[in-house]
mmCIF file of C-alpha atoms in Angstrom:
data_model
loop_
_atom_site.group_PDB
_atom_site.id
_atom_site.type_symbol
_atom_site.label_atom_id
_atom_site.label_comp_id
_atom_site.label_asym_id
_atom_site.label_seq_id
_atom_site.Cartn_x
_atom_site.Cartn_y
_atom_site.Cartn_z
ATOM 1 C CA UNK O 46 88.162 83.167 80.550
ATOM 2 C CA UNK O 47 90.644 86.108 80.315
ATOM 3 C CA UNK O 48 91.873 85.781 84.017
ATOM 4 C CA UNK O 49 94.588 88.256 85.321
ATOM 5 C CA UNK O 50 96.803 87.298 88.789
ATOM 6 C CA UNK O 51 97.713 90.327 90.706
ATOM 7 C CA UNK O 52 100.688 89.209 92.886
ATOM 8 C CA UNK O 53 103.763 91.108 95.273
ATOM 9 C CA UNK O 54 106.212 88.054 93.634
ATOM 10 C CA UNK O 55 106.373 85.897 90.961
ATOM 11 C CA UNK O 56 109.582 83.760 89.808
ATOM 12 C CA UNK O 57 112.118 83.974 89.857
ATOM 13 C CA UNK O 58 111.582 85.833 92.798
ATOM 14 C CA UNK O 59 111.046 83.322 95.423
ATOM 15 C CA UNK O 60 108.609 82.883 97.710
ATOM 16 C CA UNK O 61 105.979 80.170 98.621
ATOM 17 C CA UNK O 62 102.992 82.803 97.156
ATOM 18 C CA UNK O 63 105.216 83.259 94.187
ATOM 19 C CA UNK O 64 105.236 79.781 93.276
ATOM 20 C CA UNK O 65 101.847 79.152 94.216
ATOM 21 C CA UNK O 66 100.144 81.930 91.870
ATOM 22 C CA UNK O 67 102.858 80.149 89.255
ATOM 23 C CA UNK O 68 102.009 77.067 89.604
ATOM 24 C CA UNK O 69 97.838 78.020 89.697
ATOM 25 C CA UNK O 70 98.528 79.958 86.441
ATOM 26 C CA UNK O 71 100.147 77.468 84.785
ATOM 27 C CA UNK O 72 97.071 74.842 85.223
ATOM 28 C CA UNK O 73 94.915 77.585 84.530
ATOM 29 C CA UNK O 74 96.374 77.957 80.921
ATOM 30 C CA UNK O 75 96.529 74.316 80.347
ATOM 31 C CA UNK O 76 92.521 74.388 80.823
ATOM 32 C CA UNK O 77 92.458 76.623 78.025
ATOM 33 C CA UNK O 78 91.977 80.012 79.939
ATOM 34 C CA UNK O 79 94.023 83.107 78.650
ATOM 35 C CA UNK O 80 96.090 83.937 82.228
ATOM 36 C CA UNK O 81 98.014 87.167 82.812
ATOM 37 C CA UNK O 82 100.424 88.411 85.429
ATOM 38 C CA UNK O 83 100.775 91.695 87.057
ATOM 39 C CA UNK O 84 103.277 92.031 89.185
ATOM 40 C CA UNK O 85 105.688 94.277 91.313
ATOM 41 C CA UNK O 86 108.409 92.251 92.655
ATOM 42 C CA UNK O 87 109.902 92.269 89.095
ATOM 43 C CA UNK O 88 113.982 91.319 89.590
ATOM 44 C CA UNK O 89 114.495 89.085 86.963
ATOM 45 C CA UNK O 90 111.177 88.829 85.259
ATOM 46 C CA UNK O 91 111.045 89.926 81.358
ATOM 47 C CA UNK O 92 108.003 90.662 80.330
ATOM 48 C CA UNK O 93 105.716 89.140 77.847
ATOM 49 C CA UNK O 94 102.104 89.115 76.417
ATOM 50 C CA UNK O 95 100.951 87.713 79.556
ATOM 51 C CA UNK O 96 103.256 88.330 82.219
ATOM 52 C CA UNK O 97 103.221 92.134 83.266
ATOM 53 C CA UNK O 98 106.408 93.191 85.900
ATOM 54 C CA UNK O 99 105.622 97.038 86.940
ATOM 55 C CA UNK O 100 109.262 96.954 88.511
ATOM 56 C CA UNK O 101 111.882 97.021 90.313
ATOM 57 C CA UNK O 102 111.023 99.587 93.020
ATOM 58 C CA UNK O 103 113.730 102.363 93.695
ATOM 59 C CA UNK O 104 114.362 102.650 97.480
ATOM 60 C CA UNK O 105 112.257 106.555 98.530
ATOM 61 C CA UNK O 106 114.682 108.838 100.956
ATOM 62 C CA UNK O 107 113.539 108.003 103.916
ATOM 63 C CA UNK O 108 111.701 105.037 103.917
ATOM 64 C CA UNK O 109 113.133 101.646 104.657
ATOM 65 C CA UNK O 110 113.756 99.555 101.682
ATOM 66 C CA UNK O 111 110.408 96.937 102.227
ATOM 67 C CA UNK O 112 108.528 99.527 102.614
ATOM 68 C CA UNK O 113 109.142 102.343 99.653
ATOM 69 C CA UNK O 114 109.069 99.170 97.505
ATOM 70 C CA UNK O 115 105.741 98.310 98.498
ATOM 71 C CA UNK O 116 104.346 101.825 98.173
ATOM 72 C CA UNK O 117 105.868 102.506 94.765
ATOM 73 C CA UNK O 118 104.556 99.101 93.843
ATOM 74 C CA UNK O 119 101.033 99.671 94.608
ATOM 75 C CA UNK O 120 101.218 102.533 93.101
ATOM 76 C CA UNK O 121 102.722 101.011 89.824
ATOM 77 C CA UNK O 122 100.337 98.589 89.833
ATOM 78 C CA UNK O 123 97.162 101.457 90.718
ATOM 79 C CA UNK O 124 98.734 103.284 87.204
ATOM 80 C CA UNK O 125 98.942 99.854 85.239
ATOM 81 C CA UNK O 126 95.600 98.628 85.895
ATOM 82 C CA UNK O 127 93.746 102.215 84.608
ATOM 83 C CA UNK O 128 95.683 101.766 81.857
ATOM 84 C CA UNK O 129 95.352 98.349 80.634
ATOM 85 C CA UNK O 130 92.801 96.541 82.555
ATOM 86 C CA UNK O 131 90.038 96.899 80.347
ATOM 87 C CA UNK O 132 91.969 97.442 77.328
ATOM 88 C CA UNK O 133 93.395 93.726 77.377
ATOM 89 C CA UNK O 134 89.444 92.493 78.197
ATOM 90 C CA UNK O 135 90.491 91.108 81.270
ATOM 91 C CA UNK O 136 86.886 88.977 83.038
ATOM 92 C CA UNK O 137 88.188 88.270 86.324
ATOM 93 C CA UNK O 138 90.679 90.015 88.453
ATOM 94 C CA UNK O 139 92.298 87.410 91.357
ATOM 95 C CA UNK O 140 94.275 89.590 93.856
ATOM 96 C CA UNK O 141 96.933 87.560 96.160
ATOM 97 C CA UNK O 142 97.187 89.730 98.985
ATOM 98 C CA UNK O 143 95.150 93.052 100.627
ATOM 99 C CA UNK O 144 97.115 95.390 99.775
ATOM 100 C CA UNK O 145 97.665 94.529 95.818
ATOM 101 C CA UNK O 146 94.296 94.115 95.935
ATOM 102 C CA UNK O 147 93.624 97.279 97.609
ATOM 103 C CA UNK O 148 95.837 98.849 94.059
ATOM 104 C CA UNK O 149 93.365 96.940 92.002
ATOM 105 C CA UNK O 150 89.953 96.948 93.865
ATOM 106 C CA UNK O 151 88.666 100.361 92.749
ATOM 107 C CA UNK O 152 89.550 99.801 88.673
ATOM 108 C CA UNK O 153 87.807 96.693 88.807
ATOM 109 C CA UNK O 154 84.677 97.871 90.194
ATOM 110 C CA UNK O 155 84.461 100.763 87.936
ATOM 111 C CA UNK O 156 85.014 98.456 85.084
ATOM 112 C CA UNK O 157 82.449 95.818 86.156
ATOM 113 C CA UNK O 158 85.313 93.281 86.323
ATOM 114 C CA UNK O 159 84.439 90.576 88.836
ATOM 115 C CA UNK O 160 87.331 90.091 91.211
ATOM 116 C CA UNK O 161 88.804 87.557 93.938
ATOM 117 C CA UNK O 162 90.778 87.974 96.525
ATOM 118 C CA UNK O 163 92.886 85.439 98.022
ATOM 119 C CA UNK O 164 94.551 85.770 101.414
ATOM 120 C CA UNK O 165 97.581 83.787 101.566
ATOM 121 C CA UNK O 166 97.379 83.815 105.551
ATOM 122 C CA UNK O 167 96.184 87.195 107.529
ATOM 123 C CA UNK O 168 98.493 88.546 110.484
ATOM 124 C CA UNK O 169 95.914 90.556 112.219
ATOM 125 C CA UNK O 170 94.855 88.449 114.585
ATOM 126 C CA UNK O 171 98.305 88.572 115.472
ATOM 127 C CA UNK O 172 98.645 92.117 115.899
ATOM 128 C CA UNK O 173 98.635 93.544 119.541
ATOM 129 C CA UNK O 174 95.274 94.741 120.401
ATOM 130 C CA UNK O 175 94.101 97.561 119.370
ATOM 131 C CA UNK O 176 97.061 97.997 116.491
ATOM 132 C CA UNK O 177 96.680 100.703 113.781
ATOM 133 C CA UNK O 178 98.008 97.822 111.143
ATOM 134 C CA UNK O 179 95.703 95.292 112.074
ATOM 135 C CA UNK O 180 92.483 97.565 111.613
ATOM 136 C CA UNK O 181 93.748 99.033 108.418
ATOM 137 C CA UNK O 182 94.191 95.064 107.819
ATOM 138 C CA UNK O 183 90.967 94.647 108.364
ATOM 139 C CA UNK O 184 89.401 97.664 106.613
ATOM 140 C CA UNK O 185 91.317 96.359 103.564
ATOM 141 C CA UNK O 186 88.758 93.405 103.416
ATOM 142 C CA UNK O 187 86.283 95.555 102.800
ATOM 143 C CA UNK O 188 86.307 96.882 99.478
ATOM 144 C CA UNK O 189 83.596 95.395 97.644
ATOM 145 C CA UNK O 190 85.341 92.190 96.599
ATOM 146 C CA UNK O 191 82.978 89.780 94.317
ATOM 147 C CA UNK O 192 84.593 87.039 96.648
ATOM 148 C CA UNK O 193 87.341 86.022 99.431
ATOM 149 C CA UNK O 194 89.536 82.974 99.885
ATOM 150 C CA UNK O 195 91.899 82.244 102.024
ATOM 151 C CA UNK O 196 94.685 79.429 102.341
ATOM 152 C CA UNK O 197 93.695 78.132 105.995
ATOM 153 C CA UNK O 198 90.973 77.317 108.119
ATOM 154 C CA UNK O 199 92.686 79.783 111.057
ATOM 155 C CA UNK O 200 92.942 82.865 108.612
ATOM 156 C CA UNK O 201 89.278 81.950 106.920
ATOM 157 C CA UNK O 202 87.854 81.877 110.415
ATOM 158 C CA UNK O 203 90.020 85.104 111.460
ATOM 159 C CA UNK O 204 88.082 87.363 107.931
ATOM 160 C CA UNK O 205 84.521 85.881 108.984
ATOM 161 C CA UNK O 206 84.976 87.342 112.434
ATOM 162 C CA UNK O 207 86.166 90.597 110.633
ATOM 163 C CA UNK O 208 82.581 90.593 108.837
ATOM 164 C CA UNK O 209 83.057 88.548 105.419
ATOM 165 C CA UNK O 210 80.991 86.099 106.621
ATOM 166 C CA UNK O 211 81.301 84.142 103.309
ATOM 167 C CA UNK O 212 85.334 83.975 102.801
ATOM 168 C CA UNK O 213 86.051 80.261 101.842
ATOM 169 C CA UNK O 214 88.500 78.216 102.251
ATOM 170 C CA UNK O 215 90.937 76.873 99.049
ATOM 171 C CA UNK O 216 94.261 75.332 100.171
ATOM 172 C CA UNK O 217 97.742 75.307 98.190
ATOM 173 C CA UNK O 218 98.824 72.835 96.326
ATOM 174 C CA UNK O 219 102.160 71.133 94.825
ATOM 175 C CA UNK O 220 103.330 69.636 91.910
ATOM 176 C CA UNK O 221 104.686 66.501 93.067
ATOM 177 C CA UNK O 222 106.150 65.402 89.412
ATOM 178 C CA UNK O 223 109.388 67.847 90.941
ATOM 179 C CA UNK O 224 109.980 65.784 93.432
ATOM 180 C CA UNK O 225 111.852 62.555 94.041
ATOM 181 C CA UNK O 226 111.665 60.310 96.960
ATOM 182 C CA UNK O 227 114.504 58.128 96.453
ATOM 183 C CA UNK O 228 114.872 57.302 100.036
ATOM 184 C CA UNK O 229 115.529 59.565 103.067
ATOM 185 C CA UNK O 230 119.362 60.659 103.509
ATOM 186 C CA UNK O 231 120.714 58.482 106.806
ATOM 187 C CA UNK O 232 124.642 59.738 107.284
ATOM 188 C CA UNK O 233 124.473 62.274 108.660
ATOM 189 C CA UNK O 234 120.938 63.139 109.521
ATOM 190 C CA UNK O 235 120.104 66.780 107.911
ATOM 191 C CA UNK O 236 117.512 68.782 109.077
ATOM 192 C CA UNK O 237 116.141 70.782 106.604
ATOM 193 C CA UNK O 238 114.374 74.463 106.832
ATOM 194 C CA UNK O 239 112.614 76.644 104.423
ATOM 195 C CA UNK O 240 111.843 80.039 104.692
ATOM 196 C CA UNK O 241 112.775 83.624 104.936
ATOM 197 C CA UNK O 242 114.606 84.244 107.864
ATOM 198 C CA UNK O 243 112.358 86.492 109.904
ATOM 199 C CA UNK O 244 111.273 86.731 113.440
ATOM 200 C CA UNK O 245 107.864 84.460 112.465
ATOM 201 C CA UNK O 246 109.965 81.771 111.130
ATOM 202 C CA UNK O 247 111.098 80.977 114.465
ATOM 203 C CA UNK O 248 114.265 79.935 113.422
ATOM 204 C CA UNK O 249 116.344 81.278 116.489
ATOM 205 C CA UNK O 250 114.386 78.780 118.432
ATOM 206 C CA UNK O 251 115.169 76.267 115.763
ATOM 207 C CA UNK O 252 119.037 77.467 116.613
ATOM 208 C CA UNK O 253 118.419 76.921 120.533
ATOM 209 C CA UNK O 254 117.170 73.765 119.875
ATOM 210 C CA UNK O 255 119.556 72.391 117.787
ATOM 211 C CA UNK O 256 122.381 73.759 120.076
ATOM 212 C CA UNK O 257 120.246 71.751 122.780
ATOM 213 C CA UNK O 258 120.500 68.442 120.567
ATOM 214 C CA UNK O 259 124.127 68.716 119.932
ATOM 215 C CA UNK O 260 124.453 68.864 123.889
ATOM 216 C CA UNK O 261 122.505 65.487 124.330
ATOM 217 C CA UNK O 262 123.932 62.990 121.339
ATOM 218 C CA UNK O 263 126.659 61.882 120.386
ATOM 219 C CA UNK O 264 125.589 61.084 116.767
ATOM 220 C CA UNK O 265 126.450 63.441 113.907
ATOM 221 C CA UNK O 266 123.800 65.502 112.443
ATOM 222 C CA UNK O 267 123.459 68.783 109.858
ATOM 223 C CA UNK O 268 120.727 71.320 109.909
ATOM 224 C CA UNK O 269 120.810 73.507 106.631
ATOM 225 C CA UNK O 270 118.560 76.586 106.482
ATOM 226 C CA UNK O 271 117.452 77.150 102.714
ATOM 227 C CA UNK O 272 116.306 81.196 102.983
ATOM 228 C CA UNK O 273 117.336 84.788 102.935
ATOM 229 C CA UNK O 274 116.121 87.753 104.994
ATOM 230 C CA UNK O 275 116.475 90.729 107.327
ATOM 231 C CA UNK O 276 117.472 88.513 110.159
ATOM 232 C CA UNK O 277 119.730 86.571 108.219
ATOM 233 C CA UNK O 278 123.501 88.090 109.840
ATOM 234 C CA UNK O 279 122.384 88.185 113.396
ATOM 235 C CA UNK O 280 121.373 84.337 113.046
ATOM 236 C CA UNK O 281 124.508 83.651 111.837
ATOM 237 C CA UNK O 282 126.353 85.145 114.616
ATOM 238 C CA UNK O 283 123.617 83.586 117.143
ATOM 239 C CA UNK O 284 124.713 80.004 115.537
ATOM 240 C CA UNK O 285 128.495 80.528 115.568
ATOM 241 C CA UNK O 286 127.738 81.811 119.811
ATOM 242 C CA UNK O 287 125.803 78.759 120.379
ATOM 243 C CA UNK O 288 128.947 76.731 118.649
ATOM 244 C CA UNK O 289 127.085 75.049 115.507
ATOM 245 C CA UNK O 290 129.391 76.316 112.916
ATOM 246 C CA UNK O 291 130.595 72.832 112.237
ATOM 247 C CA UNK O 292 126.355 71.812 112.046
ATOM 248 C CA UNK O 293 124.266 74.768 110.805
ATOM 249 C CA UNK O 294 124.672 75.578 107.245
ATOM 250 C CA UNK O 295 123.290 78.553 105.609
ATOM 251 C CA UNK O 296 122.136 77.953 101.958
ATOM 252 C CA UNK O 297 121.135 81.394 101.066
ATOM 253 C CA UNK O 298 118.014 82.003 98.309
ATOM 254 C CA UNK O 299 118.007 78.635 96.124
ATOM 255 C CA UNK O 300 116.921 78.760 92.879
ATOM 256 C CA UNK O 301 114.201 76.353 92.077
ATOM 257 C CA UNK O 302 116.767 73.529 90.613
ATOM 258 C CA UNK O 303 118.927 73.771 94.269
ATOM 259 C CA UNK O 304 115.751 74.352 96.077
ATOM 260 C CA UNK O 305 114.555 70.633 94.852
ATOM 261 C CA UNK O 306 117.829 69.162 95.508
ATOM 262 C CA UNK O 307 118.142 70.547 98.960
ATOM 263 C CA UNK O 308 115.117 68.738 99.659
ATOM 264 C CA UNK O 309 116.200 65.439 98.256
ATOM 265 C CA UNK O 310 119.305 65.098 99.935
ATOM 266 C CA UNK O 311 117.096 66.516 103.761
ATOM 267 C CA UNK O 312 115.992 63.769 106.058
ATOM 268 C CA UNK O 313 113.650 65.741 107.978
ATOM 269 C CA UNK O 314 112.077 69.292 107.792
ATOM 270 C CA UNK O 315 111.252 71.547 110.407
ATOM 271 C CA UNK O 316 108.998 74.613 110.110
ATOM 272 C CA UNK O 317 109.090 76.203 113.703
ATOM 273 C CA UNK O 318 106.964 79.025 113.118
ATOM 274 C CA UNK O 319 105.574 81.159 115.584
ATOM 275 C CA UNK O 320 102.351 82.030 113.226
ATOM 276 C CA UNK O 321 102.141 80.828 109.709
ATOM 277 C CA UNK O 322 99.465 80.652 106.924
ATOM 278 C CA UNK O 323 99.218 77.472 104.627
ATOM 279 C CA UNK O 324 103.012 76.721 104.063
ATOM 280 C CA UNK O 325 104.021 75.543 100.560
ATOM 281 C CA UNK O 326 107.281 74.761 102.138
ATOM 282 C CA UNK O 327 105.645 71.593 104.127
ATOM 283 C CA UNK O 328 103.624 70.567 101.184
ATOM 284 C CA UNK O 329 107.161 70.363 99.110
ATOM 285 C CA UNK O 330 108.775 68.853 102.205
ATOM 286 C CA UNK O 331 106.060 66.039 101.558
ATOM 287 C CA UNK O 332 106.528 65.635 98.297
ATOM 288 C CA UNK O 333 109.673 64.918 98.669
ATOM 289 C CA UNK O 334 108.750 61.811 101.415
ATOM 290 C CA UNK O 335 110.598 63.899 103.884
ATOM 291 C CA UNK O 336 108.790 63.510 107.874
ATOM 292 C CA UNK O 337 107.961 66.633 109.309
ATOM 293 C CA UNK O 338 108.029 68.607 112.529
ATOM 294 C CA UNK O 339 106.245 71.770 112.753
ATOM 295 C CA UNK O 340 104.592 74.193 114.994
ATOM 296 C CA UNK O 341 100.901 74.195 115.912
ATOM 297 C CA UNK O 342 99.649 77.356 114.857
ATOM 298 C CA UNK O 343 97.816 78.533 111.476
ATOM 299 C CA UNK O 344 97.075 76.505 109.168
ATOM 300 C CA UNK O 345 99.521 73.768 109.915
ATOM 301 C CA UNK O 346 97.246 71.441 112.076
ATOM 302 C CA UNK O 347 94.543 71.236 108.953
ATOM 303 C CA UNK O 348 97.564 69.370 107.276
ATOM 304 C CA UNK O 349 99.155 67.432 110.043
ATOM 305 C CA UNK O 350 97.850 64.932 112.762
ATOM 306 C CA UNK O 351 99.626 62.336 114.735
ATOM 307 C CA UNK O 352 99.877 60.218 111.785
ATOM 308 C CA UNK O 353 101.635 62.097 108.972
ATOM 309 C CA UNK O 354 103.847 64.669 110.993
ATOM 310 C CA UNK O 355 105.289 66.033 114.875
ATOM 311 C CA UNK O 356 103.100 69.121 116.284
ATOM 312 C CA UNK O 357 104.944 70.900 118.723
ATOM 313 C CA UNK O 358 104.264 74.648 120.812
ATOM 314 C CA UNK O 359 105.521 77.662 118.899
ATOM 315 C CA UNK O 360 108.107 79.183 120.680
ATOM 316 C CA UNK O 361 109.661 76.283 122.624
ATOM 317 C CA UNK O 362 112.589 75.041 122.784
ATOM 318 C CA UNK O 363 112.447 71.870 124.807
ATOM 319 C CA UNK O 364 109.401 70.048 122.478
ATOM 320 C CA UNK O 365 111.256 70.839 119.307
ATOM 321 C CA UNK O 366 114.499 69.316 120.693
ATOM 322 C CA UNK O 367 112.894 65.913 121.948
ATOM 323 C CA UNK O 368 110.862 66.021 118.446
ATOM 324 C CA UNK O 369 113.965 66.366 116.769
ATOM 325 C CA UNK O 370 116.079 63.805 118.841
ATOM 326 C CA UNK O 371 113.142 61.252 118.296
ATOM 327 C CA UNK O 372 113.512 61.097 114.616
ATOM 328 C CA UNK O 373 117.067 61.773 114.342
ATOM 329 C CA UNK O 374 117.138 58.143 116.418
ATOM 330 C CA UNK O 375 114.185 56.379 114.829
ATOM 331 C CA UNK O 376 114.834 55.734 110.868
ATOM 332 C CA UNK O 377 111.619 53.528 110.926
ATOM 333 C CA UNK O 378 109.501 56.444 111.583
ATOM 334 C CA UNK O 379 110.813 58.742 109.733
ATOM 335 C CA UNK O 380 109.793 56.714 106.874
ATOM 336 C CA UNK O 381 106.602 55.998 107.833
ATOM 337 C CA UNK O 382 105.419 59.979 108.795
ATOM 338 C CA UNK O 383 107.050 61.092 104.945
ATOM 339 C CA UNK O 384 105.479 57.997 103.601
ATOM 340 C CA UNK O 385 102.237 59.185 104.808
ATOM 341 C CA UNK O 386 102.635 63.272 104.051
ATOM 342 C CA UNK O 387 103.699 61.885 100.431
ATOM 343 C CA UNK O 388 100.486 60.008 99.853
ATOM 344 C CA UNK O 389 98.336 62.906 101.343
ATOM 345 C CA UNK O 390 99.982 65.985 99.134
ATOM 346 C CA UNK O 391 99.495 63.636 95.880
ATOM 347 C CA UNK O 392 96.048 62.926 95.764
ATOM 348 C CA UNK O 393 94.613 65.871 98.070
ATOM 349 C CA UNK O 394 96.548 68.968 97.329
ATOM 350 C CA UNK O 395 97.512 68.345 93.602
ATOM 351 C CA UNK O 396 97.101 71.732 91.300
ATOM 352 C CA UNK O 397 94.602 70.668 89.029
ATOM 353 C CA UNK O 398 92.338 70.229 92.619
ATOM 354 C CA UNK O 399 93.245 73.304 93.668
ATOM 355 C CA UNK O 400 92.494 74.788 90.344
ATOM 356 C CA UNK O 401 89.242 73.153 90.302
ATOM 357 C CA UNK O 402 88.170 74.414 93.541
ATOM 358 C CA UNK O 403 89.484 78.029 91.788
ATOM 359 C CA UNK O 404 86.900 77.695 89.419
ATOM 360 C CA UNK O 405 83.967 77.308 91.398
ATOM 361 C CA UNK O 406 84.895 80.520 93.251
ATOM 362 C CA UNK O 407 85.597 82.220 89.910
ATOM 363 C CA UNK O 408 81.502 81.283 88.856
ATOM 364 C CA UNK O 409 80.092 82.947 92.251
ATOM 365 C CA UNK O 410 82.349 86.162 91.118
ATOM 366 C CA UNK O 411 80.572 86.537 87.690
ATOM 367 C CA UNK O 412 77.202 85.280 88.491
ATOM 368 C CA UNK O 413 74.667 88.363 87.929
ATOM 369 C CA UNK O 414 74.293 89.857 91.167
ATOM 370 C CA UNK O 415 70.676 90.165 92.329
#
């Protein structure tokens, strides 16, 4: 099957959808299917036969620099896929988001080409109520897509009340073969995050709690945050306030070599989001035997229980701090919770299961209608 991947990012722009449309197309191809790229998020990418950048995005006078990127890039994409859609006999069109599907949608129908679209986590239901974004959010879902996925029970749950009431559910994966478990780091403890910094990260509680561990032990310790983003500066001056310029360490954007070995040298990874999706980052965190303590919301608690991980409240200080002192003082359990993440991500979320589950959605897309 000629199967094209409509996507805001794909490496080396980084980004957990990125390298999950990446890593899905790259299985895809080894099963023999003939996988393109469109995408608009193009910094670095050359193009090829089968990987299509319709960027970069100038910045538009008056717009702020997300945005007029976005807008010129659905419209690049819009332009692209009149153009070429049908020319290059494309048989399925799988969208990774609303609005590049949104670009796409309309050409597909008009061309008969079945398409998917795949919600890697919906903010909506996050919106205040009664928000202008999270209705056009929800209008988006309504375009006359073939099919619907999403990444996580919470956002699969979220589009059935919105009135798909057949959106299914198909998880990330990760390719474990990058990762090495050679035994978790012990002197000094790090603490590892990875993410963008932005408010939903909830990395300035992840800075208040840290600031609150420091204050209890005497034992040294490192948190590095792997990540760029808008609220990069002002957590950087929040961390040198709360005095953890000798413990927080800033990595910046990693490439995907210095991503890997940030993980390998971590001894535990925190994701203290105040929403999330299906995070690649805790599925890599895994992979890498590394414990985990996250925040309950999303799609985290399909992945975690008691057994493989720490579940604390969004937003709180206090929980993540104990969770944090706990394994920064118990080396036996910190091996046993990665042990256990490590054996789920490599025989539950591997690629070629994810791809397989891909597949059956891609059969209900082409099936005649009736």
């Amino acid at each position: 099957m000629r199967i094209l991947h409509v996507t805001k990012k794909f490496p080396p722009v980084v980004g957990g959808d990125a390298t999950a449309v990446s890593s899905l197309a790259q299985v895809q191809s080894r099963n023999g299917h003939d996988v393109h790229v469109l995408t608009y998020r193009a910094e670095g990418i050359q193009e090829t036969d089968h990987v299509h950048p319709v960027g970069p995005m100038q910045t538009l006078d008056g717009l702020d620099r997300i945005g007029a990127r976005r807008l010129r890039g659905m419209r690049a994409i819009r332009v692209w896929s009149r153009e070429h859609l049908a020319a290059l006999g494309i048989e399925l069109v799988h969208a990774h988001a609303v609005d590049v599907g949104s670009a796409v949608v309309r050409t597909a129908k008009r061309e008969r080409i079945p398409i998917l679209l795949t919600c890697h986590g919906v903010w909506f239901p996050y919106r205040p109520r009664g928000s202008l974004l999270g209705w056009v959010e929800r209008s988006l879902l309504h375009q006359g897509y073939d099919a619907i996925s999403s990444v996580d029970s919470a956002s699969v749950q979220a589009i059935r009340r919105a009135g798909i009431p057949r959106a299914s559910l198909v998880p990330n994966g990760v390719d474990a073969s990058e990762f090495h478990t050679p035994g978790l780091a012990q002197n000094p403890v790090r603490f590892l995050f990875v993410g963008r910094h932005v408010y939903q990260k909830g990395i300035d509680v992840l800075l208040e709690a840290t600031a609150l561990v420091r204050s209890r032990l005497p034992e040294p310790f490192v948190l590095e945050l792997a990540g760029d983003g808008p609220q990069r500066q002002a957590l950087e001056r929040r961390a040198h306030s709360l005095g953890l310029a000798d413990t927080v360490r800033f990595l910046g954007s990693l490439s995907r070599p210095d991503l890997i070995e940030a993980y390998g040298r971590a001894t535990v990874f925190v994701l203290p989001s105040r929403f999330e999706g299906f995070p690649l980052a805790l599925l890599e965190a895994w992979a890498a035997g590394l414990p985990v303590i996250a925040s309950k919301v999303g799609g985290i608690p399909d992945l975690c229980n008691e057994g493989n991980a720490i579940l604390v409240p969004a937003g709180q200080v206090e929980p993540l701090a104990d969770s944090m002192i706990s394994l920064l003082r118990d080396p036996i359990r910190r091996q046993t919770l990665g042990a256990a993440g490590c054996d789920l991500v490599r025989t539950q979320y591997t690629w070629d299961a994810i791809a397989s589950s891909y597949e059956r959605l891609y059969a209900e897309c082409v099936r005649p209608k009736t």
